[in-house]
Coordinates of C-alpha atoms in Angstrom, one line a residue:
M1 CA 93.3 29.3 108.3
G2 CA 92.4 26.5 110.6
N3 CA 91.8 26.6 114.3
N4 CA 94.7 24.3 115.1
I5 CA 97.0 27.0 116.4
I6 CA 98.1 28.7 119.6
L7 CA 98.3 32.5 119.5
E8 CA 99.5 34.8 122.3
T9 CA 102.0 37.5 123.0
K10 CA 105.0 37.0 125.2
F11 CA 107.6 39.4 126.7
V12 CA 110.9 38.8 124.9
A13 CA 112.5 37.9 128.3
D14 CA 109.9 35.1 128.6
I15 CA 110.8 33.3 125.4
R16 CA 111.9 29.8 126.5
G17 CA 112.8 26.6 124.8
S18 CA 114.9 25.0 122.2
F19 CA 114.4 26.3 118.6
Y20 CA 115.9 24.6 115.6
I21 CA 116.1 26.1 112.1
P22 CA 115.2 23.5 109.4
S23 CA 117.3 22.8 106.3
Y24 CA 114.9 24.6 104.0
Q25 CA 115.9 28.0 105.4
R26 CA 119.1 29.9 104.6
G27 CA 121.3 31.0 107.5
Y28 CA 121.4 34.3 109.3
R29 CA 121.6 37.3 106.9
W30 CA 120.6 40.5 108.7
S31 CA 122.7 43.5 107.8
E32 CA 123.9 46.4 110.0
T33 CA 120.8 48.4 109.0
E34 CA 118.3 45.9 110.2
V35 CA 120.1 45.2 113.5
V36 CA 120.4 48.9 114.3
R37 CA 116.7 49.5 113.3
L38 CA 115.6 46.8 115.8
L39 CA 117.7 48.3 118.6
D40 CA 116.6 51.9 117.8
D41 CA 112.9 51.0 117.7
I42 CA 113.1 49.3 121.1
Y43 CA 115.1 52.0 122.6
Q44 CA 113.1 54.9 121.2
N45 CA 109.8 53.3 122.2
G46 CA 110.9 53.3 125.8
K47 CA 108.4 52.2 128.4
K48 CA 105.4 52.1 126.0
N49 CA 104.1 48.7 125.0
Y50 CA 105.8 47.5 121.8
C51 CA 105.1 44.4 119.7
L52 CA 107.7 42.7 117.4
Q53 CA 106.7 40.8 114.4
P54 CA 105.4 37.2 114.8
V55 CA 107.6 34.2 115.6
V56 CA 106.0 31.3 113.8
V57 CA 106.8 27.8 115.3
R58 CA 105.7 24.2 115.2
K59 CA 106.1 22.0 118.3
K60 CA 108.1 18.8 117.6
E61 CA 108.6 16.7 120.6
D62 CA 110.6 18.8 123.1
R63 CA 111.6 21.6 120.8
Y64 CA 110.2 24.1 118.3
E65 CA 110.7 24.2 114.6
L66 CA 111.3 27.9 113.8
I67 CA 109.3 28.5 110.6
D68 CA 109.4 32.3 110.6
G69 CA 111.4 34.7 112.7
Q70 CA 114.9 33.2 112.5
Q71 CA 116.6 36.6 111.8
R72 CA 114.8 38.4 114.6
L73 CA 115.2 35.7 117.2
T74 CA 118.9 35.3 116.4
T75 CA 119.4 39.0 116.8
L76 CA 117.7 39.0 120.1
Y77 CA 119.8 36.0 121.2
L78 CA 123.0 38.0 120.2
I79 CA 121.7 41.1 122.2
Y80 CA 121.3 38.9 125.3
K81 CA 124.8 37.4 124.8
Y82 CA 126.3 40.9 124.6
M83 CA 124.4 42.2 127.7
K84 CA 125.6 39.1 129.6
N85 CA 129.2 39.7 128.5
V86 CA 129.2 43.3 129.8
N87 CA 127.1 42.6 132.9
P88 CA 127.8 39.2 134.5
F89 CA 124.8 39.6 136.8
F90 CA 122.5 39.2 133.7
N91 CA 121.5 35.7 132.6
E92 CA 122.3 33.9 129.4
P93 CA 119.6 33.9 126.8
A94 CA 116.7 31.8 128.1
F95 CA 116.3 30.0 124.7
T96 CA 118.7 28.2 122.4
L97 CA 119.1 28.0 118.7
S98 CA 120.2 25.0 116.7
Y99 CA 120.4 24.1 113.0
Q100 CA 119.2 21.0 111.2
T101 CA 122.2 21.1 108.8
R102 CA 124.6 23.7 110.4
D103 CA 126.1 22.1 113.6
Q104 CA 129.1 24.5 113.4
S105 CA 126.8 27.6 113.3
E106 CA 125.2 26.5 116.6
E107 CA 128.6 26.2 118.2
F108 CA 129.8 29.6 116.8
L109 CA 126.6 31.3 118.1
K110 CA 127.3 30.0 121.6
T111 CA 131.0 30.8 121.7
L112 CA 131.2 33.8 119.4
D113 CA 134.8 33.0 118.7
M114 CA 135.7 35.9 116.4
T115 CA 138.9 34.1 115.1
K116 CA 136.6 31.9 113.1
Q117 CA 134.3 34.6 111.6
D118 CA 135.8 34.1 108.2
D119 CA 135.4 30.3 108.1
N120 CA 132.0 30.5 106.4
I121 CA 129.3 33.0 105.4
D122 CA 127.0 32.2 108.3
F123 CA 129.8 33.0 110.8
W124 CA 130.6 36.2 109.0
F125 CA 127.0 37.6 109.2
I126 CA 126.6 36.5 112.9
A127 CA 129.9 38.2 113.8
K128 CA 129.0 41.3 111.9
A129 CA 125.7 41.6 113.7
Y130 CA 127.3 41.1 117.1
N131 CA 129.9 43.8 116.4
T132 CA 127.0 46.1 115.2
I133 CA 125.2 45.4 118.6
K134 CA 128.5 46.1 120.5
E135 CA 129.0 49.5 118.6
W136 CA 125.4 50.5 119.2
F137 CA 125.5 49.9 123.0
E138 CA 128.9 51.5 123.4
Q139 CA 127.5 54.9 122.4
D140 CA 126.1 55.0 126.0
L141 CA 127.0 51.7 127.5
Q142 CA 125.6 51.5 131.0
I143 CA 122.4 53.4 130.2
R144 CA 121.6 51.5 127.1
V145 CA 122.3 48.1 128.6
M146 CA 120.1 48.7 131.6
H147 CA 117.3 50.2 129.6
I148 CA 117.3 47.5 126.8
F149 CA 117.4 44.7 129.5
E150 CA 114.4 46.3 131.3
Y151 CA 112.4 47.0 128.1
L152 CA 112.8 43.4 126.9
K153 CA 111.6 42.2 130.2
E154 CA 108.7 44.5 130.8
D155 CA 107.6 46.3 127.6
V156 CA 108.6 44.5 124.4
K157 CA 106.6 41.5 123.3
I158 CA 106.8 39.0 120.4
I159 CA 103.7 37.5 118.8
W160 CA 103.8 33.8 119.4
Y161 CA 102.1 31.9 116.6
E162 CA 102.3 28.2 117.1
V163 CA 100.8 26.0 114.4
G164 CA 99.7 22.4 114.7
E165 CA 101.9 19.5 114.1
S166 CA 100.0 18.6 110.9
E167 CA 100.7 22.0 109.4
D168 CA 102.8 21.9 106.2
A169 CA 105.8 23.9 107.5
I170 CA 107.6 24.3 104.2
S171 CA 104.4 25.6 102.5
L172 CA 103.9 28.1 105.3
F173 CA 107.6 29.2 105.2
T174 CA 107.3 29.7 101.5
R175 CA 104.2 31.9 101.9
L176 CA 105.7 34.0 104.6
N177 CA 109.2 34.4 103.1
I178 CA 109.6 33.5 99.4
G179 CA 106.3 35.1 98.6
K180 CA 106.9 38.1 100.9
I181 CA 103.4 37.8 102.4
P182 CA 103.7 38.6 106.1
L183 CA 101.1 37.7 108.7
T184 CA 98.8 40.7 109.0
S185 CA 97.1 42.1 112.1
A186 CA 93.8 41.0 110.6
E187 CA 95.0 37.4 110.2
L188 CA 96.3 37.4 113.7
V189 CA 93.1 38.8 115.2
K190 CA 91.1 36.2 113.2
A191 CA 93.4 33.5 114.5
M192 CA 92.7 34.8 118.0
F193 CA 89.1 33.8 117.6
L194 CA 89.8 30.5 115.9
S195 CA 92.9 29.2 117.8
R196 CA 92.7 25.9 119.7
D197 CA 93.6 27.5 123.0
N198 CA 90.4 29.5 122.9
A199 CA 88.2 26.4 122.2
E200 CA 87.4 26.2 125.9
N201 CA 86.0 29.7 126.0
M202 CA 84.1 29.6 122.7
R203 CA 82.0 26.9 121.2
R204 CA 83.1 25.4 117.9
E205 CA 79.8 26.5 116.3
K206 CA 80.5 30.1 117.4
Q207 CA 84.0 30.0 115.9
E208 CA 82.5 28.8 112.6
E209 CA 79.9 31.6 112.8
I210 CA 82.6 34.2 113.3
S211 CA 84.6 32.8 110.5
L212 CA 81.7 33.1 108.1
Q213 CA 80.8 36.6 109.3
W214 CA 84.4 37.7 109.0
D215 CA 84.6 36.6 105.4
G216 CA 81.2 38.3 104.8
I217 CA 82.6 41.6 106.1
E218 CA 85.7 41.3 103.9
R219 CA 83.5 40.5 100.9
E220 CA 81.2 43.5 101.5
L221 CA 84.2 45.8 101.9
H222 CA 85.3 44.8 98.4
N223 CA 82.3 46.7 97.1
E224 CA 84.2 49.6 95.6
S225 CA 81.4 52.0 96.3
L226 CA 81.5 51.3 100.0
W227 CA 85.3 51.1 100.2
F228 CA 86.0 54.4 98.5
F229 CA 83.3 56.1 100.6
L230 CA 85.3 55.0 103.7
T231 CA 88.9 55.6 102.5
N232 CA 91.1 57.3 100.0
S233 CA 93.4 54.2 99.9
V234 CA 93.6 52.5 96.5
K235 CA 96.1 49.8 97.4
G236 CA 99.1 49.0 99.6
E237 CA 97.8 50.4 102.8
Y238 CA 95.4 47.5 103.6
Q239 CA 96.3 43.9 102.7
T240 CA 92.9 42.9 103.8
R241 CA 90.0 45.4 103.9
I242 CA 88.7 44.3 107.3
D243 CA 91.9 45.9 108.7
L244 CA 90.1 49.2 108.3
V245 CA 87.5 48.1 110.8
L246 CA 90.0 46.6 113.2
D247 CA 92.2 49.7 113.1
L248 CA 89.2 51.9 114.0
I249 CA 88.5 49.8 117.1
A250 CA 92.2 49.7 118.1
G251 CA 92.5 53.5 117.6
K252 CA 95.4 53.0 115.1
E253 CA 96.2 56.4 113.5
E254 CA 97.9 56.6 110.1
S255 CA 101.0 57.9 111.7
T256 CA 101.4 54.8 113.9
R257 CA 104.6 53.1 112.8
E258 CA 104.2 49.8 114.7
K259 CA 103.1 47.3 112.2
Y260 CA 101.2 45.0 114.7
Y261 CA 99.7 47.8 116.8
T262 CA 96.2 46.6 116.1
F263 CA 96.7 43.0 117.0
F264 CA 98.5 44.1 120.1
R265 CA 95.5 46.2 121.2
F266 CA 93.2 43.3 120.6
D267 CA 95.5 41.0 122.6
E268 CA 95.2 43.5 125.5
L269 CA 91.5 43.8 125.0
R270 CA 90.9 40.0 125.4
K271 CA 92.3 40.1 128.9
E272 CA 89.6 42.6 129.8
V273 CA 86.5 41.3 128.0
S274 CA 85.3 38.0 126.4
L275 CA 86.1 37.1 122.8
D276 CA 82.4 37.0 122.2
D277 CA 82.1 40.7 123.3
I278 CA 85.1 41.6 121.2
W279 CA 83.5 40.0 118.1
K280 CA 80.2 41.9 118.8
K281 CA 82.2 45.1 118.9
I282 CA 83.9 44.3 115.5
Y283 CA 80.5 43.4 113.9
Q284 CA 78.7 46.4 115.4
T285 CA 81.5 48.8 114.1
F286 CA 81.1 47.4 110.6
L287 CA 77.3 47.8 110.8
T288 CA 77.8 51.4 111.9
L289 CA 80.0 52.1 108.9
K290 CA 77.5 50.3 106.6
G291 CA 74.7 52.3 108.1
W292 CA 76.5 55.6 107.3
Y293 CA 76.9 54.3 103.7
E294 CA 73.2 53.5 103.4
D295 CA 72.0 56.9 104.8
H296 CA 71.8 59.4 101.9
D297 CA 72.8 62.5 104.0
L298 CA 75.5 60.8 106.1
Y299 CA 77.0 59.2 103.0
H300 CA 77.6 62.5 101.3
R301 CA 78.7 64.5 104.4
I302 CA 81.1 61.9 105.7
G303 CA 82.2 61.0 102.2
Y304 CA 83.1 64.6 101.5
L305 CA 85.0 64.9 104.8
I306 CA 87.1 61.8 104.1
T307 CA 87.8 62.7 100.5
S308 CA 88.9 66.2 101.6
G309 CA 91.3 64.8 104.2
T310 CA 89.5 64.2 107.5
S311 CA 90.4 60.8 109.0
L312 CA 87.8 58.1 109.4
H313 CA 89.2 57.8 113.0
K314 CA 88.2 61.3 113.8
I315 CA 84.7 60.9 112.4
F316 CA 84.2 57.6 114.2
A317 CA 85.3 59.1 117.5
L318 CA 83.0 62.0 116.9
S319 CA 80.0 59.6 116.5
K320 CA 80.4 57.8 119.8
D321 CA 77.7 58.3 122.3
K322 CA 75.9 60.9 120.2
K323 CA 72.3 61.0 118.9
K324 CA 72.0 61.2 115.2
S325 CA 71.0 64.9 115.3
E326 CA 74.0 65.7 117.4
F327 CA 76.3 63.7 115.1
N328 CA 74.9 65.6 112.1
E329 CA 75.6 68.9 113.9
S330 CA 79.2 67.8 114.5
L331 CA 79.6 66.9 110.9
D332 CA 78.3 70.2 109.7
E333 CA 80.7 72.0 112.0
L334 CA 83.6 70.0 110.5
I335 CA 82.4 70.8 107.0
K336 CA 82.2 74.5 107.8
K337 CA 85.7 74.5 109.2
S338 CA 87.0 72.7 106.1
V339 CA 86.0 75.5 103.8
A340 CA 86.3 78.5 106.2
I341 CA 88.5 81.3 105.0
S342 CA 88.9 84.9 106.1
G343 CA 87.6 87.0 103.2
N344 CA 85.9 86.3 100.0
Y345 CA 86.4 83.2 97.8
A346 CA 86.3 85.5 94.7
E347 CA 89.6 87.1 95.8
L348 CA 91.4 83.7 95.8
S349 CA 93.7 83.0 92.8
Y350 CA 94.5 79.8 90.9
E351 CA 98.1 80.9 90.8
K352 CA 98.6 80.8 94.6
P353 CA 99.2 77.2 95.9
L354 CA 97.2 77.7 99.2
D355 CA 94.3 79.4 97.3
Y356 CA 94.4 76.6 94.7
K357 CA 93.8 74.0 97.4
R358 CA 91.0 76.1 99.1
I359 CA 89.2 76.5 95.8
S360 CA 89.6 72.8 95.0
T361 CA 88.1 71.8 98.3
L362 CA 85.2 74.2 97.9
L363 CA 84.4 72.9 94.4
L364 CA 84.6 69.3 95.7
L365 CA 82.0 70.2 98.4
F366 CA 79.9 72.0 95.7
N367 CA 79.9 68.8 93.6
I368 CA 79.0 66.5 96.5
E369 CA 76.4 68.8 98.0
S370 CA 74.7 69.3 94.6
V371 CA 74.3 65.6 94.2
R372 CA 73.1 65.2 97.8
R373 CA 70.4 67.8 97.4
S374 CA 69.1 66.3 94.1
D375 CA 65.4 65.7 94.1
G376 CA 64.2 62.4 95.5
H377 CA 67.7 61.2 96.4
A378 CA 67.9 59.6 93.0
Q379 CA 71.6 60.2 92.7
R380 CA 74.6 59.4 94.9
F381 CA 78.0 61.0 94.5
P382 CA 80.3 58.1 93.1
F383 CA 83.3 58.3 95.4
D384 CA 84.7 55.2 93.8
Q385 CA 84.7 56.8 90.3
F386 CA 86.0 60.0 91.7
K387 CA 89.0 58.4 93.5
H388 CA 89.7 55.2 91.6
H389 CA 90.2 54.2 88.0
K390 CA 91.8 51.0 86.7
G391 CA 93.7 50.3 90.0
S392 CA 95.2 53.7 90.5
N393 CA 94.4 57.1 92.1
V394 CA 92.5 59.6 89.9
T395 CA 94.0 63.0 90.1
W396 CA 91.5 65.9 89.7
S397 CA 93.0 69.2 89.0
L398 CA 91.6 72.7 89.1
E399 CA 91.2 73.8 85.5
H400 CA 90.2 77.0 83.8
I401 CA 86.7 76.8 82.2
H402 CA 87.9 79.2 79.6
A403 CA 91.7 79.4 79.2
Q404 CA 93.6 82.3 77.6
Q405 CA 97.1 81.4 78.4
S406 CA 99.8 79.0 77.3
E407 CA 100.8 77.2 80.5
G408 CA 103.0 74.2 79.8
M409 CA 102.7 74.6 76.0
K410 CA 106.3 74.4 74.9
T411 CA 106.6 72.1 71.9
Q412 CA 105.5 72.2 68.3
D413 CA 103.4 69.1 68.8
V414 CA 101.4 70.8 71.6
W415 CA 100.9 74.0 69.6
K416 CA 99.7 72.0 66.5
K417 CA 97.3 70.0 68.8
W418 CA 95.9 73.2 70.2
L419 CA 95.2 74.5 66.7
E420 CA 93.6 71.2 65.7
L421 CA 91.3 71.4 68.7
H422 CA 90.2 74.9 67.9
I423 CA 89.4 74.6 64.1
P424 CA 85.9 73.1 64.7
S425 CA 85.0 75.9 67.2
V426 CA 86.1 78.6 64.7
E427 CA 84.1 76.9 62.0
S428 CA 81.0 76.6 64.2
I429 CA 80.5 80.1 65.4
G430 CA 79.3 81.5 62.1
G431 CA 80.7 84.4 60.0
E432 CA 83.5 84.4 57.4
H433 CA 86.6 83.0 59.0
S434 CA 88.0 80.9 56.2
E435 CA 91.3 82.9 56.1
L436 CA 91.9 82.2 59.8
I437 CA 91.1 78.5 59.3
D438 CA 93.5 78.3 56.3
E439 CA 96.2 80.0 58.4
M440 CA 95.6 77.5 61.3
Q441 CA 95.7 74.5 58.9
G442 CA 98.9 75.8 57.3
A443 CA 100.6 76.1 60.6
I444 CA 99.5 72.5 61.5
N445 CA 101.0 71.2 58.2
A446 CA 104.2 73.2 58.4
D447 CA 107.4 71.1 58.9
K448 CA 108.6 73.6 61.5
L449 CA 106.2 75.9 63.4
E450 CA 107.8 78.9 65.0
R451 CA 106.6 80.0 68.5
T452 CA 106.0 83.6 67.2
V453 CA 103.8 82.3 64.3
F454 CA 101.8 80.1 66.7
E455 CA 101.3 82.8 69.2
S456 CA 100.1 85.2 66.5
I457 CA 97.5 82.8 65.3
Q458 CA 96.6 81.8 68.9
Q459 CA 95.8 85.5 69.7
K460 CA 93.4 85.7 66.7
V461 CA 91.6 82.5 67.7
L462 CA 91.3 83.7 71.4
G463 CA 90.0 87.0 70.2
L464 CA 87.3 85.2 68.2
L465 CA 86.4 82.6 70.9
S466 CA 86.5 84.9 74.0
V467 CA 84.3 87.6 75.3
S468 CA 85.3 90.9 77.0
G469 CA 86.1 90.8 80.7
N470 CA 87.4 87.2 80.7
T471 CA 91.0 88.2 81.4
E472 CA 90.5 89.8 84.8
Y473 CA 88.5 86.7 86.0
M474 CA 90.9 84.2 84.4
H475 CA 92.2 82.8 87.7
S476 CA 89.1 83.3 89.9
I477 CA 86.7 80.7 91.1
A478 CA 84.2 81.9 88.6
N479 CA 86.4 80.5 85.8
L480 CA 87.5 77.2 87.5
A481 CA 86.1 73.7 87.7
L482 CA 87.4 70.2 88.6
L483 CA 88.7 68.3 85.6
N484 CA 90.8 65.2 85.0
T485 CA 92.7 66.1 81.8
A486 CA 96.0 64.7 83.1
D487 CA 99.0 66.1 81.2
N488 CA 97.1 67.3 78.2
A489 CA 98.6 70.8 77.9
A490 CA 96.7 71.6 74.6
L491 CA 93.3 70.8 76.2
N492 CA 94.1 72.5 79.5
N493 CA 94.9 75.7 77.6
S494 CA 91.8 75.6 75.4
T495 CA 88.9 77.9 75.2
F496 CA 85.5 77.1 76.6
D497 CA 84.0 75.7 73.4
V498 CA 86.8 73.3 72.8
K499 CA 86.6 72.0 76.4
R500 CA 82.9 71.8 76.1
N501 CA 83.1 69.6 73.0
D502 CA 85.7 67.4 74.7
I503 CA 83.5 67.0 77.8
I504 CA 80.6 65.9 75.6
Q505 CA 82.8 63.3 74.0
M506 CA 84.1 62.0 77.3
D507 CA 80.4 61.8 78.5
K508 CA 79.4 59.9 75.4
K509 CA 82.2 57.3 76.1
G510 CA 80.9 56.8 79.7
Q511 CA 83.9 58.5 81.4
Y512 CA 83.1 60.0 84.8
I513 CA 82.8 63.8 84.9
P514 CA 82.0 65.5 88.2
F515 CA 78.4 66.6 88.4
C516 CA 79.0 70.4 88.5
T517 CA 81.7 70.3 85.9
K518 CA 79.3 68.7 83.5
M519 CA 76.6 71.3 84.4
V520 CA 79.1 74.1 83.7
F521 CA 79.9 72.9 80.2
L522 CA 76.3 72.2 79.4
K523 CA 75.5 75.7 80.5
Y524 CA 73.0 74.3 83.0
Y525 CA 73.4 77.3 85.4
T526 CA 73.1 80.1 82.8
P527 CA 69.5 81.4 82.1
S528 CA 68.6 80.6 78.5
A529 CA 68.0 84.2 77.6
E530 CA 71.6 85.0 78.3
N531 CA 73.1 81.8 76.9
Q532 CA 75.9 82.1 74.4
L533 CA 76.6 78.4 73.6
H534 CA 80.2 78.8 72.5
F535 CA 81.5 81.3 75.1
W536 CA 82.0 81.6 78.8
G537 CA 81.3 85.2 79.8
Q538 CA 79.9 87.5 82.4
A539 CA 76.4 86.0 82.6
D540 CA 77.9 82.5 83.0
R541 CA 80.2 83.6 85.7
I542 CA 77.4 85.3 87.7
A543 CA 75.1 82.3 87.3
Y544 CA 77.9 79.9 88.3
I545 CA 78.7 81.8 91.5
K546 CA 75.0 82.1 92.3
A547 CA 74.7 78.3 92.1
I548 CA 77.7 77.8 94.4
N549 CA 76.2 80.3 96.9
D550 CA 72.8 78.6 96.8
V551 CA 74.1 75.1 97.3
L552 CA 76.7 76.0 99.9
S553 CA 74.6 78.6 101.8
D554 CA 74.8 76.5 105.0
Y555 CA 78.6 76.4 105.0
I556 CA 80.0 79.7 103.5
E557 CA 79.4 83.4 103.4
P558 CA 78.2 84.4 99.9
I559 CA 80.9 84.7 97.3
V560 CA 80.8 88.2 95.7
L561 CA 82.3 89.0 92.3
E562 CA 83.3 92.5 93.2
K563 CA 83.5 94.0 89.6
E564 CA 80.3 92.2 88.4
E565 CA 77.9 92.5 91.3
T566 CA 76.3 95.7 90.1
K567 CA 76.1 94.7 86.4

């Protein structure tokens, strides 16, 4: 993007001049839906500042070539025509529209002679839009006309984006329309620094320096480790990543519907402070975020909060005007609140949706805090691997460490897969189990496996690969870990030894496994004297909960396994 542009905002009522639509554009095509949406947005926004999408033009002699914004500007023209028709004290639209190859359309737009609306397709769409506008106003005629007229004069702006005469208008039109790549707030804010009407206020050398630093920030934010520390967004939400920094400064919340809210805020800001100061604020904000990323403790605390649902905006606001020690205290309070419950975590159940979410959040904190507290700060929790894999979100679910149920296991293929997974475990535990293995293999080879036959064999396998006491703790936190097994019902319903073997294979292939999940299946928490390699039992549950209590002692009351605390 060059600096040969003029960029500003204008109240709709202040749009002046003659606009012509070149031959490379089709005619007016907005439907009833789009016309009503524009009117509703303006009306519902009321007296608050509101910014419409950019109108992109190129000055040619005494008129403007309208490169982008034809549909919007034509609709505004029709709104003014209607308001003039119902209130003769209002003025005609202050701008005109003409067409390089559609002389009759220009005349129809001026006269709105509805007897000709069927003469061609352009007339039909213009007439349809005008009637839609008429019907919308007539729902509350006097009130709506007075309000819309006032809002367009005092509250609603368009973004005026004027390119230089040397700009390739057809190429720009193609990018903005055919390719469906709209101007973003980030592009507009960047243009604000580089546009020719700001050349007097900012040296050319400074503009070039800003352009280089801007590209540097964008490049650094494409470091996936930094990006997924700051956000849970994989794609779609940000067309350019520097938008994240600009949105923070503008105070744009995720719920904000206005697409150009951020640019509008910067446009207001430049009326109060110099462009140089605005750039310093952008760069300093980025350096603050990068500083958090490079600080081992802040990286993990803030990363946890963002991953578990706290907005970056909230954390950023919390950091303002605070010493580092005060900021850390505030973060700790947020973390405590995020896992605070009334009662004991051991009483929560996997089967209850709210409990499921609470246990998931606590185990996420357990994983992140375990890595944060590792000796020598040698490890960092990999938020990018946890959230992102091959361009899509990674979904971590709460899984049973040792399963003894048949959740989601409804087909012969899944039953046979379950039996296949468990044969190596039955073989490995020692003793004489050849009859059971033969029975399992027979069921796998059967043309048709009946549910009753599978369930009978399954109970024998579970009896062999389970230890007493597992059933009553089946859905408790002592038997749950974060896993990404997707829709693999056979694996989800497998016993500890099968899952352990699968985790080891995943690890060998370099797949990411959350730190504590790996520790669970490697029996890291269980004292070696009590370690039964193929089973998950009482000693394992007690050791697991002790580890959670030790790591999260700053944030939660100790978890107590009621039935096992005295054993």
